[in-house]
Amino acid sequence: MNFELKAIDLKSATLPKTDALVILVPNDVKPSRDALSALIHEASQSANFKESAGKVLSLWKPAPVAVDRLVLVSCASAQPKHIRQAIQAAAPAIKNIQAKHVTLCLPTWVDNALTVAMQTLAEAMYVYTATKPSAKPNSLKRVVLGLPTAQSVKQAKPEFAYACALVAGIAKAKEWANLPANHATPSALAKAAQALARNTHMRCEVLGPREIAKLGMGAFQAVAQGSQEPARFIVLHYQGTAKTQAPTVLVGKGITFDTGGISIKPAAGMDEMKFDMCGAASVLGTFEALAHLKPAINVVGLIPTCENMPSGTAIKPGDVVTSMDGQTIEILNTDAEGRLILCDALTYAKRFKPQAVIDIATLTGACVVSLGAVRSGLFSPADALAQALMAAGDASHDLCWRLPLDDEYAEGLKSNFADVANVGGRDGGAITAAKFLQRFVGDMPWAHLDIAGSAWKSGVSKGATGRPVGLLLNFLVHQQTNSRKRTNA
Ligand code: BES
Ligand code: MN
Ligand code: ZN
C-alpha cells in the first residue's frame, strides 16, 4: 500500500481520478455553493452525523462528483480518537468495492492526524495471505491523502514521512509475527534481517551455533539444544549519525516456538506460542521503519532466536548452565526460557556501551494477568528512561505501564546449586522475570518491555498487533531531538 500526500480542494471541480473518494466530515462545515460542498454541508447537519464519529454515508456515482463511490463519514473532530473511529467505519465501504485507489480527505491537519489515519487504514485493510492462498488479498494499492491547502500539506510533510515509516514497520512486524513456526524459523528470521541490511546505513551479522558457543552464551545455547533447528544470533546495525554517538540497543526475544521444553505446556492454545518471537519481530519492524525514515541516530538490534523444544537433547529441570557473563543458572523450569536467551544478549549488548538498552519480550503469562492486552509491562530502574518510554507509548497510542523492581522481588530466585535460579515463585511472575534480567545489565541504562499481552490477539481475530513498534519508533525519534538539544546546549 502506497501513500501520497496532496492538497485537495473539494470546492474545485478537478478531483483526482480514484475508485473511492472518502471524506471525513467534521461538525463545523461551512456552507459553500458548489454541489459537493453543499452535499457535505447537508450531511454534516443531519442529526446522525452531528452526534458522533464513524457514521457512514456511501453513495454510488453521486451527481456532484465524477467518482464511482463517494463515502462521507462523520468525524466529530480532528482528535485521534475520532479520526480512528471514522476510518474504521469507512473501511468496509472501501473493501466492499475492492477499491485499488482511494482518496481520503481530511478536513484539517493537526499533529498526529495523518499518523492515526494511515495507521488505522493500514490496520483495517490488512489481510494475512502468506500461508493462506484462499484469502482475498487487500486490493488497495494507492492511497492519496488530501489536505485542504498547500500550506497544510507543507506543514504535514514531516509527519507524513514518519507515518509512512511507521506503517511499513508495523506491517513488517505483523507479517513475521503471524508466520507459523515452520516458516518463521531462526534461519528465516536471520535472512529477513540480512535483507533489511541491504538498505543504506544498515548492516547485519548473523552468528550460528558455533559462534554462539564460542562467545560462551551458555544460557542461550541451553534453550536451543533441544531443537533440530539451529539457533541464530542476529546483530543489526543502523548507523544514521557519527560513530561516536552511543547507540540505543534493542533486544528482541526470538523464540520461534515455545513448547515449554521438558516443562511442557498444556496442549490447548499452544499454537499461539508461535508468537513467542514477537519481540524479535518488533525489532525487525522498527529497523524497517528506520530504513524508511533515516533519522540521525545509531541503533543496534540484537535478536537471539531459537526454538524451545522437548527432546533427548533438551535441557532438564535442575540443569545448571553458565551464562556469557559467568553467572551460573539453575534451570528449574525449562518454560522460563525467554530470560535465558535474553540474559546472554544483554551481556553481548555491553560491548556497544549503549546510551540505553531496551529488551522487548513476550516474557510472562503473569504480565498478561496483570495488564491484559491494553498496556505492555515496563520495567526500568532508570527513571528518565522509564518516563521517556511511557511518554512515547502515550504519544503513539501504544501504551505501557511501569511495574516495580524492588530487590525483595528477587528473593525467590535464590538457588542452592547455582548463582541464580531461572524462576521465582508464582507470585509477581512478571517482576521476578525482570529481576532475573536485571542481574545481567550491569551499569547500562536498561528497560524491559513485557509484551506478552499486547503483541497479539487471540480468538476470532487471532493475529499479531505489530506492537510495540509505534512506541519504539516514537522513543527513538525523540531521542534524536533530545540529543540535538543536548549538543546545542
Ligand atoms: N512465552 C512464555 C510467556 C507467555 C505465556 C506469553 C503465555 C504469552 C502467553 C514464556 O516463555 C513462559 O512460558 N513463561 C512462563 C514462566 C514461568 C515458567 C515462570 C509463564 O509465564 O508461565
Ligand atoms: Mn516459555
Ligand atoms: Zn516463551
Short mmCIF file of C-alpha atoms and ligand atoms in Angstrom, two decimals:
data_model
loop_
_atom_site.label_atom_id
_atom_site.label_comp_id
_atom_site.label_asym_id
_atom_site.label_seq_id
_atom_site.Cartn_x
_atom_site.Cartn_y
_atom_site.Cartn_z
CA MET A 1 0.00 0.00 0.00
CA ASN A 2 1.46 3.32 -1.10
CA PHE A 3 0.57 6.67 0.37
CA GLU A 4 0.75 10.09 -1.24
CA LEU A 5 0.04 13.46 0.29
CA LYS A 6 -1.70 16.15 -1.76
CA ALA A 7 -3.59 19.39 -1.42
CA ILE A 8 -7.17 18.71 -2.46
CA ASP A 9 -9.68 21.49 -2.59
CA LEU A 10 -13.09 19.87 -2.53
CA LYS A 11 -14.60 23.02 -3.98
CA SER A 12 -12.62 22.72 -7.19
CA ALA A 13 -14.18 20.67 -9.94
CA THR A 14 -10.98 18.79 -10.74
CA LEU A 15 -10.70 15.96 -8.29
CA PRO A 16 -8.13 13.21 -8.77
CA LYS A 17 -9.27 10.06 -10.52
CA THR A 18 -10.00 7.49 -7.86
CA ASP A 19 -12.10 4.40 -7.13
CA ALA A 20 -13.46 5.86 -3.95
CA LEU A 21 -13.43 9.35 -2.54
CA VAL A 22 -13.63 9.20 1.24
CA ILE A 23 -14.30 12.47 3.01
CA LEU A 24 -14.04 12.93 6.74
CA VAL A 25 -16.80 15.34 7.66
CA PRO A 26 -16.35 17.43 10.80
CA ASN A 27 -19.13 19.09 12.79
CA ASP A 28 -18.37 22.60 11.70
CA VAL A 29 -18.58 22.54 7.91
CA LYS A 30 -19.16 25.96 6.40
CA PRO A 31 -21.81 26.01 3.68
CA SER A 32 -20.49 26.68 0.19
CA ARG A 33 -22.06 26.97 -3.21
CA ASP A 34 -20.54 24.14 -5.21
CA ALA A 35 -22.57 20.94 -5.32
CA LEU A 36 -20.14 18.66 -3.45
CA SER A 37 -19.62 21.14 -0.62
CA ALA A 38 -23.37 21.63 -0.39
CA LEU A 39 -23.82 17.87 -0.06
CA ILE A 40 -21.12 17.64 2.60
CA HIS A 41 -22.65 20.53 4.49
CA GLU A 42 -26.09 18.97 4.38
CA ALA A 43 -24.71 15.66 5.64
CA SER A 44 -22.86 17.39 8.45
CA GLN A 45 -26.13 18.96 9.61
CA SER A 46 -28.02 15.67 9.82
CA ALA A 47 -28.60 14.53 13.38
CA ASN A 48 -26.97 11.22 12.61
CA PHE A 49 -23.72 12.90 11.56
CA LYS A 50 -23.70 15.57 14.20
CA GLU A 51 -23.84 13.17 17.11
CA SER A 52 -20.72 11.11 16.72
CA ALA A 53 -17.75 9.96 14.72
CA GLY A 54 -17.99 6.98 12.42
CA LYS A 55 -21.40 7.40 10.79
CA VAL A 56 -21.12 6.46 7.12
CA LEU A 57 -22.99 7.66 4.05
CA SER A 58 -21.92 5.74 0.98
CA LEU A 59 -23.08 6.97 -2.43
CA TRP A 60 -22.77 5.36 -5.85
CA LYS A 61 -21.95 7.66 -8.77
CA PRO A 62 -23.20 10.78 -6.97
CA ALA A 63 -24.15 13.68 -9.23
CA PRO A 64 -21.83 16.37 -7.82
CA VAL A 65 -18.58 14.49 -8.41
CA ALA A 66 -17.14 12.14 -11.02
CA VAL A 67 -16.33 9.11 -8.87
CA ASP A 68 -17.90 5.65 -8.66
CA ARG A 69 -18.12 5.82 -4.92
CA LEU A 70 -18.34 8.70 -2.52
CA VAL A 71 -18.04 7.88 1.15
CA LEU A 72 -18.91 10.60 3.63
CA VAL A 73 -18.00 9.69 7.16
CA SER A 74 -18.67 11.76 10.24
CA CYS A 75 -15.66 12.74 12.26
CA ALA A 76 -16.73 14.93 15.14
CA SER A 77 -13.27 16.49 15.49
CA ALA A 78 -9.68 16.01 14.38
CA GLN A 79 -8.90 14.24 17.65
CA PRO A 80 -7.07 10.94 17.07
CA LYS A 81 -9.95 9.04 18.66
CA HIS A 82 -12.47 10.45 16.20
CA ILE A 83 -10.24 10.00 13.17
CA ARG A 84 -9.71 6.40 14.20
CA GLN A 85 -13.44 5.79 14.58
CA ALA A 86 -14.20 7.45 11.25
CA ILE A 87 -11.66 5.43 9.29
CA GLN A 88 -12.59 2.17 10.96
CA ALA A 89 -16.17 2.84 9.92
CA ALA A 90 -15.27 3.79 6.35
CA ALA A 91 -13.05 0.75 5.75
CA PRO A 92 -15.86 -1.73 4.94
CA ALA A 93 -17.11 0.59 2.19
CA ILE A 94 -13.62 0.54 0.65
CA LYS A 95 -13.34 -3.23 0.98
CA ASN A 96 -16.83 -3.84 -0.46
CA ILE A 97 -15.95 -2.34 -3.81
CA GLN A 98 -12.40 -3.76 -3.70
CA ALA A 99 -11.01 -0.34 -4.39
CA LYS A 100 -7.46 -0.19 -5.72
CA HIS A 101 -7.12 3.53 -5.41
CA VAL A 102 -8.66 5.61 -2.68
CA THR A 103 -8.57 9.32 -2.00
CA LEU A 104 -9.03 10.17 1.64
CA CYS A 105 -9.69 13.80 2.52
CA LEU A 106 -9.09 15.17 5.99
CA PRO A 107 -10.75 18.45 6.97
CA THR A 108 -7.64 19.99 8.54
CA TRP A 109 -4.18 18.98 9.60
CA VAL A 110 -3.43 18.75 13.29
CA ASP A 111 -0.43 17.00 14.79
CA ASN A 112 -0.87 13.22 14.70
CA ALA A 113 -3.89 13.24 12.37
CA LEU A 114 -2.02 11.65 9.46
CA THR A 115 -0.31 9.07 11.62
CA VAL A 116 -3.58 7.95 13.13
CA ALA A 117 -5.37 7.99 9.78
CA MET A 118 -2.71 6.00 7.97
CA GLN A 119 -2.16 3.55 10.80
CA THR A 120 -5.88 2.89 11.17
CA LEU A 121 -6.40 2.42 7.45
CA ALA A 122 -3.43 0.05 7.15
CA GLU A 123 -4.69 -1.92 10.13
CA ALA A 124 -8.23 -2.14 8.75
CA MET A 125 -7.09 -3.25 5.29
CA TYR A 126 -4.50 -5.80 6.49
CA VAL A 127 -5.04 -9.33 5.25
CA TYR A 128 -2.73 -12.23 6.09
CA THR A 129 -2.07 -14.21 2.92
CA ALA A 130 1.41 -15.72 3.32
CA THR A 131 0.21 -19.27 4.00
CA LYS A 132 -3.44 -18.82 3.00
CA PRO A 133 -3.87 -18.89 -0.78
CA SER A 134 -7.66 -18.81 -0.40
CA ALA A 135 -7.57 -15.43 1.35
CA LYS A 136 -8.74 -12.44 -0.66
CA PRO A 137 -5.74 -10.13 -0.56
CA ASN A 138 -6.03 -6.44 0.20
CA SER A 139 -6.88 -4.77 -3.12
CA LEU A 140 -5.90 -1.28 -2.03
CA LYS A 141 -2.63 -0.24 -3.65
CA ARG A 142 -2.64 3.54 -3.61
CA VAL A 143 -3.99 5.97 -1.06
CA VAL A 144 -3.96 9.67 -1.73
CA LEU A 145 -4.34 11.66 1.45
CA GLY A 146 -5.92 15.00 0.85
CA LEU A 147 -5.44 18.08 2.99
CA PRO A 148 -7.38 21.25 2.18
CA THR A 149 -4.46 23.60 1.42
CA ALA A 150 -0.91 23.60 0.09
CA GLN A 151 0.07 25.24 3.36
CA SER A 152 -1.28 22.34 5.43
CA VAL A 153 0.44 19.85 3.14
CA LYS A 154 3.73 21.64 3.75
CA GLN A 155 3.22 21.58 7.50
CA ALA A 156 2.26 17.92 7.48
CA LYS A 157 5.20 16.67 5.39
CA PRO A 158 7.48 15.58 8.26
CA GLU A 159 4.63 13.78 9.96
CA PHE A 160 3.72 12.13 6.67
CA ALA A 161 7.25 10.73 6.32
CA TYR A 162 7.09 9.48 9.90
CA ALA A 163 3.72 7.82 9.36
CA CYS A 164 4.85 6.10 6.14
CA ALA A 165 7.83 4.63 8.00
CA LEU A 166 5.66 3.57 10.93
CA VAL A 167 3.06 1.85 8.76
CA ALA A 168 5.80 -0.07 6.93
CA GLY A 169 7.42 -1.03 10.24
CA ILE A 170 4.21 -2.29 11.78
CA ALA A 171 3.40 -4.27 8.64
CA LYS A 172 6.81 -5.93 8.77
CA ALA A 173 6.44 -6.84 12.44
CA LYS A 174 2.97 -8.29 11.89
CA GLU A 175 3.97 -10.27 8.85
CA TRP A 176 6.84 -12.02 10.63
CA ALA A 177 4.97 -12.48 13.87
CA ASN A 178 1.99 -14.07 12.12
CA LEU A 179 4.05 -16.59 10.14
CA PRO A 180 3.85 -20.10 11.61
CA ALA A 181 6.91 -21.56 13.31
CA ASN A 182 7.71 -23.91 10.41
CA HIS A 183 8.05 -20.85 8.19
CA ALA A 184 9.47 -18.27 10.60
CA THR A 185 12.44 -20.38 11.70
CA PRO A 186 15.52 -18.81 13.31
CA SER A 187 17.33 -19.02 9.95
CA ALA A 188 14.39 -17.40 8.17
CA LEU A 189 14.42 -14.52 10.67
CA ALA A 190 18.15 -14.14 10.05
CA LYS A 191 17.53 -13.97 6.29
CA ALA A 192 14.89 -11.29 6.86
CA ALA A 193 17.40 -9.27 8.88
CA GLN A 194 20.03 -9.69 6.14
CA ALA A 195 17.52 -8.50 3.55
CA LEU A 196 16.82 -5.41 5.68
CA ALA A 197 20.53 -4.71 5.86
CA ARG A 198 20.56 -4.04 2.10
CA ASN A 199 19.19 -0.62 2.97
CA THR A 200 21.61 2.26 3.30
CA HIS A 201 23.11 2.85 6.75
CA MET A 202 22.34 -0.76 7.69
CA ARG A 203 24.49 -3.75 8.34
CA CYS A 204 23.79 -7.21 9.68
CA GLU A 205 25.83 -10.02 11.21
CA VAL A 206 24.39 -13.46 11.81
CA LEU A 207 26.03 -15.84 14.26
CA GLY A 208 25.35 -19.59 14.20
CA PRO A 209 25.66 -22.31 16.86
CA ARG A 210 29.44 -22.44 16.67
CA GLU A 211 29.92 -18.71 17.18
CA ILE A 212 27.28 -18.68 19.93
CA ALA A 213 29.21 -21.41 21.75
CA LYS A 214 32.48 -19.57 21.21
CA LEU A 215 31.05 -16.44 22.82
CA GLY A 216 30.17 -18.56 25.85
CA MET A 217 26.43 -17.92 25.62
CA GLY A 218 25.68 -21.00 27.70
CA ALA A 219 22.17 -19.91 28.70
CA PHE A 220 21.09 -19.23 25.11
CA GLN A 221 22.71 -22.46 23.94
CA ALA A 222 20.90 -24.41 26.66
CA VAL A 223 17.50 -23.39 25.29
CA ALA A 224 18.50 -24.07 21.68
CA GLN A 225 19.98 -27.51 22.35
CA GLY A 226 16.61 -29.33 22.37
CA SER A 227 15.78 -28.42 18.80
CA GLN A 228 16.81 -29.60 15.33
CA GLU A 229 16.58 -26.02 14.11
CA PRO A 230 19.95 -24.31 14.52
CA ALA A 231 19.95 -21.14 16.64
CA ARG A 232 20.85 -17.74 15.26
CA PHE A 233 22.13 -14.63 16.98
CA ILE A 234 21.27 -11.66 14.79
CA VAL A 235 23.07 -8.34 15.10
CA LEU A 236 21.56 -5.46 13.12
CA HIS A 237 23.25 -2.07 12.92
CA TYR A 238 21.61 1.15 11.86
CA GLN A 239 24.09 3.99 11.66
CA GLY A 240 22.36 7.29 10.99
CA THR A 241 24.94 9.56 12.61
CA ALA A 242 28.58 9.74 13.69
CA LYS A 243 30.05 6.54 15.12
CA THR A 244 30.95 8.48 18.27
CA GLN A 245 27.25 8.73 19.21
CA ALA A 246 26.42 5.85 21.55
CA PRO A 247 23.72 3.64 20.07
CA THR A 248 20.44 2.55 21.57
CA VAL A 249 20.32 -1.23 21.67
CA LEU A 250 17.05 -3.08 21.10
CA VAL A 251 16.99 -6.74 22.16
CA GLY A 252 14.08 -8.84 20.86
CA LYS A 253 13.12 -12.26 22.21
CA GLY A 254 13.06 -14.59 19.22
CA ILE A 255 11.66 -17.90 20.44
CA THR A 256 10.12 -19.07 17.17
CA PHE A 257 8.13 -21.69 19.06
CA ASP A 258 7.80 -22.21 22.79
CA THR A 259 6.58 -25.69 23.72
CA GLY A 260 7.86 -25.13 27.25
CA GLY A 261 10.55 -27.77 26.68
CA ILE A 262 10.61 -30.66 29.19
CA SER A 263 8.42 -28.47 31.46
CA ILE A 264 5.95 -28.80 28.60
CA LYS A 265 2.94 -26.53 28.20
CA PRO A 266 -0.67 -27.80 28.04
CA ALA A 267 -1.95 -28.53 24.51
CA ALA A 268 -4.82 -26.01 24.47
CA GLY A 269 -3.78 -22.82 22.73
CA MET A 270 -0.19 -23.90 22.33
CA ASP A 271 -0.28 -22.80 18.68
CA GLU A 272 -0.12 -19.23 19.97
CA MET A 273 3.43 -19.87 21.13
CA LYS A 274 4.47 -19.23 17.52
CA PHE A 275 4.04 -15.61 18.62
CA ASP A 276 6.87 -16.01 21.13
CA MET A 277 9.12 -14.19 18.66
CA CYS A 278 7.03 -11.00 18.66
CA GLY A 279 9.85 -9.15 20.43
CA ALA A 280 12.17 -10.12 17.57
CA ALA A 281 9.50 -9.14 15.03
CA SER A 282 9.17 -5.73 16.69
CA VAL A 283 12.93 -5.19 16.30
CA LEU A 284 12.73 -6.12 12.60
CA GLY A 285 9.73 -3.82 12.23
CA THR A 286 11.50 -0.94 13.94
CA PHE A 287 14.51 -1.40 11.66
CA GLU A 288 12.20 -1.40 8.64
CA ALA A 289 10.85 1.93 9.86
CA LEU A 290 14.39 3.26 10.39
CA ALA A 291 15.24 2.25 6.82
CA HIS A 292 12.42 4.47 5.58
CA LEU A 293 12.87 7.39 7.94
CA LYS A 294 16.67 7.50 8.24
CA PRO A 295 16.84 9.51 11.48
CA ALA A 296 20.21 10.82 12.71
CA ILE A 297 20.68 8.24 15.46
CA ASN A 298 22.53 4.96 15.91
CA VAL A 299 20.62 1.81 16.78
CA VAL A 300 21.74 -1.78 17.28
CA GLY A 301 19.21 -4.62 17.13
CA LEU A 302 20.02 -7.92 18.83
CA ILE A 303 17.88 -10.99 18.24
CA PRO A 304 18.69 -14.27 19.97
CA THR A 305 16.45 -16.76 18.18
CA CYS A 306 15.79 -20.50 18.58
CA GLU A 307 13.03 -22.99 19.36
CA ASN A 308 12.21 -24.26 22.86
CA MET A 309 11.59 -27.99 22.34
CA PRO A 310 11.44 -31.13 24.47
CA SER A 311 13.75 -33.85 23.17
CA GLY A 312 16.54 -36.23 24.12
CA THR A 313 18.98 -33.37 23.86
CA ALA A 314 16.83 -30.82 25.69
CA ILE A 315 17.78 -29.22 29.00
CA LYS A 316 16.21 -30.80 32.08
CA PRO A 317 14.83 -29.13 35.21
CA GLY A 318 17.72 -28.81 37.62
CA ASP A 319 20.39 -28.47 34.95
CA VAL A 320 22.94 -25.78 35.71
CA VAL A 321 24.37 -23.73 32.86
CA THR A 322 26.91 -20.93 32.66
CA SER A 323 25.83 -17.66 31.08
CA MET A 324 28.08 -15.46 28.95
CA ASP A 325 28.92 -13.20 31.90
CA GLY A 326 29.95 -16.18 34.06
CA GLN A 327 26.93 -16.40 36.37
CA THR A 328 25.64 -19.95 36.70
CA ILE A 329 21.91 -20.53 36.34
CA GLU A 330 19.84 -23.41 37.72
CA ILE A 331 17.10 -24.09 35.20
CA LEU A 332 14.25 -25.11 37.47
CA ASN A 333 11.63 -24.66 34.77
CA THR A 334 12.54 -25.08 31.10
CA ASP A 335 9.49 -22.97 30.20
CA ALA A 336 11.18 -19.87 31.61
CA GLU A 337 13.40 -19.84 28.52
CA GLY A 338 12.97 -16.26 27.37
CA ARG A 339 15.09 -14.84 30.17
CA LEU A 340 17.78 -17.42 29.38
CA ILE A 341 18.25 -16.28 25.81
CA LEU A 342 17.88 -12.61 26.76
CA CYS A 343 20.44 -12.62 29.56
CA ASP A 344 23.23 -13.56 27.15
CA ALA A 345 22.03 -11.00 24.62
CA LEU A 346 22.11 -8.34 27.37
CA THR A 347 25.67 -9.30 28.20
CA TYR A 348 26.54 -9.04 24.50
CA ALA A 349 24.92 -5.56 24.42
CA LYS A 350 27.54 -4.21 26.86
CA ARG A 351 30.18 -4.08 24.11
CA PHE A 352 28.26 -1.25 22.40
CA LYS A 353 28.39 0.99 25.51
CA PRO A 354 24.81 1.94 24.68
CA GLN A 355 23.05 5.09 25.83
CA ALA A 356 20.13 2.78 26.55
CA VAL A 357 19.29 -0.88 26.10
CA ILE A 358 15.67 -1.94 25.77
CA ASP A 359 14.62 -5.55 25.63
CA ILE A 360 11.26 -6.49 24.17
CA ALA A 361 9.85 -9.89 25.06
CA THR A 362 6.69 -11.97 25.29
CA LEU A 363 8.15 -12.95 28.61
CA THR A 364 5.47 -13.96 31.11
CA GLY A 365 1.88 -15.12 31.34
CA ALA A 366 1.88 -13.22 34.63
CA CYS A 367 2.17 -9.93 32.73
CA VAL A 368 -0.98 -10.84 30.80
CA VAL A 369 -2.73 -11.41 34.14
CA SER A 370 -1.53 -8.02 35.44
CA LEU A 371 -2.13 -5.72 32.49
CA GLY A 372 -4.19 -7.65 29.95
CA ALA A 373 -3.86 -6.62 26.31
CA VAL A 374 -4.10 -2.87 26.80
CA ARG A 375 -0.69 -1.93 28.18
CA SER A 376 2.69 -3.60 27.87
CA GLY A 377 4.66 -4.05 31.09
CA LEU A 378 7.51 -1.58 31.50
CA PHE A 379 10.36 -2.20 33.91
CA SER A 380 13.32 0.08 34.45
CA PRO A 381 15.43 1.24 37.36
CA ALA A 382 16.28 4.40 35.35
CA ASP A 383 13.54 6.98 35.95
CA ALA A 384 14.35 9.19 32.96
CA LEU A 385 14.36 6.23 30.59
CA ALA A 386 11.12 4.87 32.04
CA GLN A 387 9.45 8.26 31.70
CA ALA A 388 10.62 8.65 28.11
CA LEU A 389 9.23 5.22 27.21
CA MET A 390 5.92 5.93 28.96
CA ALA A 391 5.66 9.24 27.07
CA ALA A 392 6.48 7.50 23.77
CA GLY A 393 3.74 4.98 24.50
CA ASP A 394 1.21 7.70 25.24
CA ALA A 395 2.11 9.70 22.15
CA SER A 396 1.89 6.69 19.85
CA HIS A 397 -1.19 5.13 21.50
CA ASP A 398 0.95 2.08 22.09
CA LEU A 399 0.61 2.14 25.85
CA CYS A 400 2.77 0.67 28.59
CA TRP A 401 2.73 0.80 32.39
CA ARG A 402 5.65 0.81 34.78
CA LEU A 403 5.93 -2.01 37.31
CA PRO A 404 8.32 -2.12 40.27
CA LEU A 405 11.76 -3.66 40.61
CA ASP A 406 12.28 -3.77 44.39
CA ASP A 407 15.09 -6.12 45.33
CA GLU A 408 12.76 -8.08 47.61
CA TYR A 409 11.14 -9.48 44.46
CA ALA A 410 14.40 -11.30 43.67
CA GLU A 411 14.29 -13.42 46.87
CA GLY A 412 12.69 -16.38 45.12
CA LEU A 413 15.46 -16.55 42.51
CA LYS A 414 17.96 -17.89 45.05
CA SER A 415 19.38 -21.33 44.28
CA ASN A 416 21.30 -23.89 46.34
CA PHE A 417 23.15 -25.11 43.27
CA ALA A 418 23.86 -22.02 41.15
CA ASP A 419 24.28 -18.25 41.37
CA VAL A 420 20.65 -17.80 40.42
CA ALA A 421 17.57 -19.87 39.54
CA ASN A 422 15.60 -19.12 36.40
CA VAL A 423 12.25 -18.94 38.22
CA GLY A 424 10.99 -17.47 41.47
CA GLY A 425 7.57 -18.36 42.80
CA ARG A 426 4.27 -17.86 41.01
CA ASP A 427 3.58 -14.52 42.69
CA GLY A 428 4.67 -11.38 40.87
CA GLY A 429 5.92 -13.52 38.00
CA ALA A 430 6.40 -10.65 35.55
CA ILE A 431 8.52 -8.83 38.12
CA THR A 432 10.71 -11.78 39.11
CA ALA A 433 11.42 -12.33 35.41
CA ALA A 434 12.52 -8.70 35.14
CA LYS A 435 14.63 -9.08 38.30
CA PHE A 436 16.37 -12.03 36.67
CA LEU A 437 17.23 -9.94 33.61
CA GLN A 438 18.40 -7.02 35.75
CA ARG A 439 21.24 -9.19 37.09
CA PHE A 440 22.82 -9.08 33.63
CA VAL A 441 22.60 -5.39 32.70
CA GLY A 442 25.44 -4.03 34.84
CA ASP A 443 25.51 -0.26 34.64
CA MET A 444 23.82 0.11 31.25
CA PRO A 445 20.65 2.25 31.37
CA TRP A 446 18.12 -0.53 30.78
CA ALA A 447 14.42 -1.03 30.29
CA HIS A 448 12.41 -4.18 29.74
CA LEU A 449 9.09 -4.31 27.89
CA ASP A 450 6.97 -7.40 28.59
CA ILE A 451 4.65 -7.59 25.57
CA ALA A 452 3.09 -10.98 26.38
CA GLY A 453 -0.38 -9.41 26.48
CA SER A 454 -0.07 -6.73 23.82
CA ALA A 455 1.81 -8.36 20.95
CA TRP A 456 -1.02 -10.47 19.58
CA LYS A 457 -4.75 -11.06 19.82
CA SER A 458 -6.39 -14.41 20.50
CA GLY A 459 -9.80 -15.66 19.40
CA VAL A 460 -11.52 -14.94 16.07
CA SER A 461 -9.22 -12.03 15.30
CA LYS A 462 -6.13 -14.05 16.23
CA GLY A 463 -3.08 -12.26 14.91
CA ALA A 464 -0.14 -10.05 15.68
CA THR A 465 -0.71 -6.38 16.53
CA GLY A 466 2.67 -5.03 15.45
CA ARG A 467 3.18 -3.60 18.92
CA PRO A 468 5.32 -2.07 20.29
CA VAL A 469 6.83 -0.73 17.02
CA GLY A 470 4.85 2.51 17.48
CA LEU A 471 6.26 3.05 20.96
CA LEU A 472 9.83 2.19 19.96
CA LEU A 473 9.92 4.38 16.86
CA ASN A 474 8.47 7.30 18.76
CA PHE A 475 11.04 6.82 21.53
CA LEU A 476 13.96 6.60 19.08
CA VAL A 477 12.95 9.64 17.09
CA HIS A 478 12.56 11.72 20.24
CA GLN A 479 15.98 10.59 21.34
CA GLN A 480 17.28 12.24 18.19
CA THR A 481 15.57 15.51 19.13
CA ASN A 482 16.83 15.24 22.69
CA SER A 483 20.43 14.60 21.71
CA ARG A 484 20.24 17.53 19.30
CA LYS A 485 19.08 19.68 22.22
CA ARG A 486 21.98 18.40 24.30
CA THR A 487 24.56 19.26 21.63
CA ASN A 488 23.08 22.72 21.15
CA ALA A 489 23.11 23.43 24.86
N1 BES B 1 6.43 -17.30 26.24
C1 BES B 1 6.02 -17.55 27.57
C2 BES B 1 5.19 -16.43 28.16
C3 BES B 1 3.78 -16.31 27.67
C4 BES B 1 2.81 -17.18 28.10
C5 BES B 1 3.41 -15.28 26.84
C6 BES B 1 1.51 -17.05 27.69
C7 BES B 1 2.11 -15.13 26.43
C8 BES B 1 1.16 -16.02 26.85
C9 BES B 1 7.23 -17.75 28.47
O1 BES B 1 8.32 -18.35 27.89
C10 BES B 1 6.79 -18.63 29.58
O2 BES B 1 6.46 -19.75 29.31
N2 BES B 1 6.78 -18.11 30.79
C11 BES B 1 6.35 -18.84 31.92
C12 BES B 1 7.28 -18.53 33.07
C13 BES B 1 7.09 -19.42 34.25
C14 BES B 1 7.53 -20.82 33.93
C15 BES B 1 7.87 -18.85 35.40
C16 BES B 1 4.92 -18.42 32.25
O3 BES B 1 4.60 -17.23 32.13
O4 BES B 1 4.13 -19.28 32.56
MN MN B 2 8.22 -20.47 27.97
ZN ZN B 3 8.50 -18.11 25.87
#
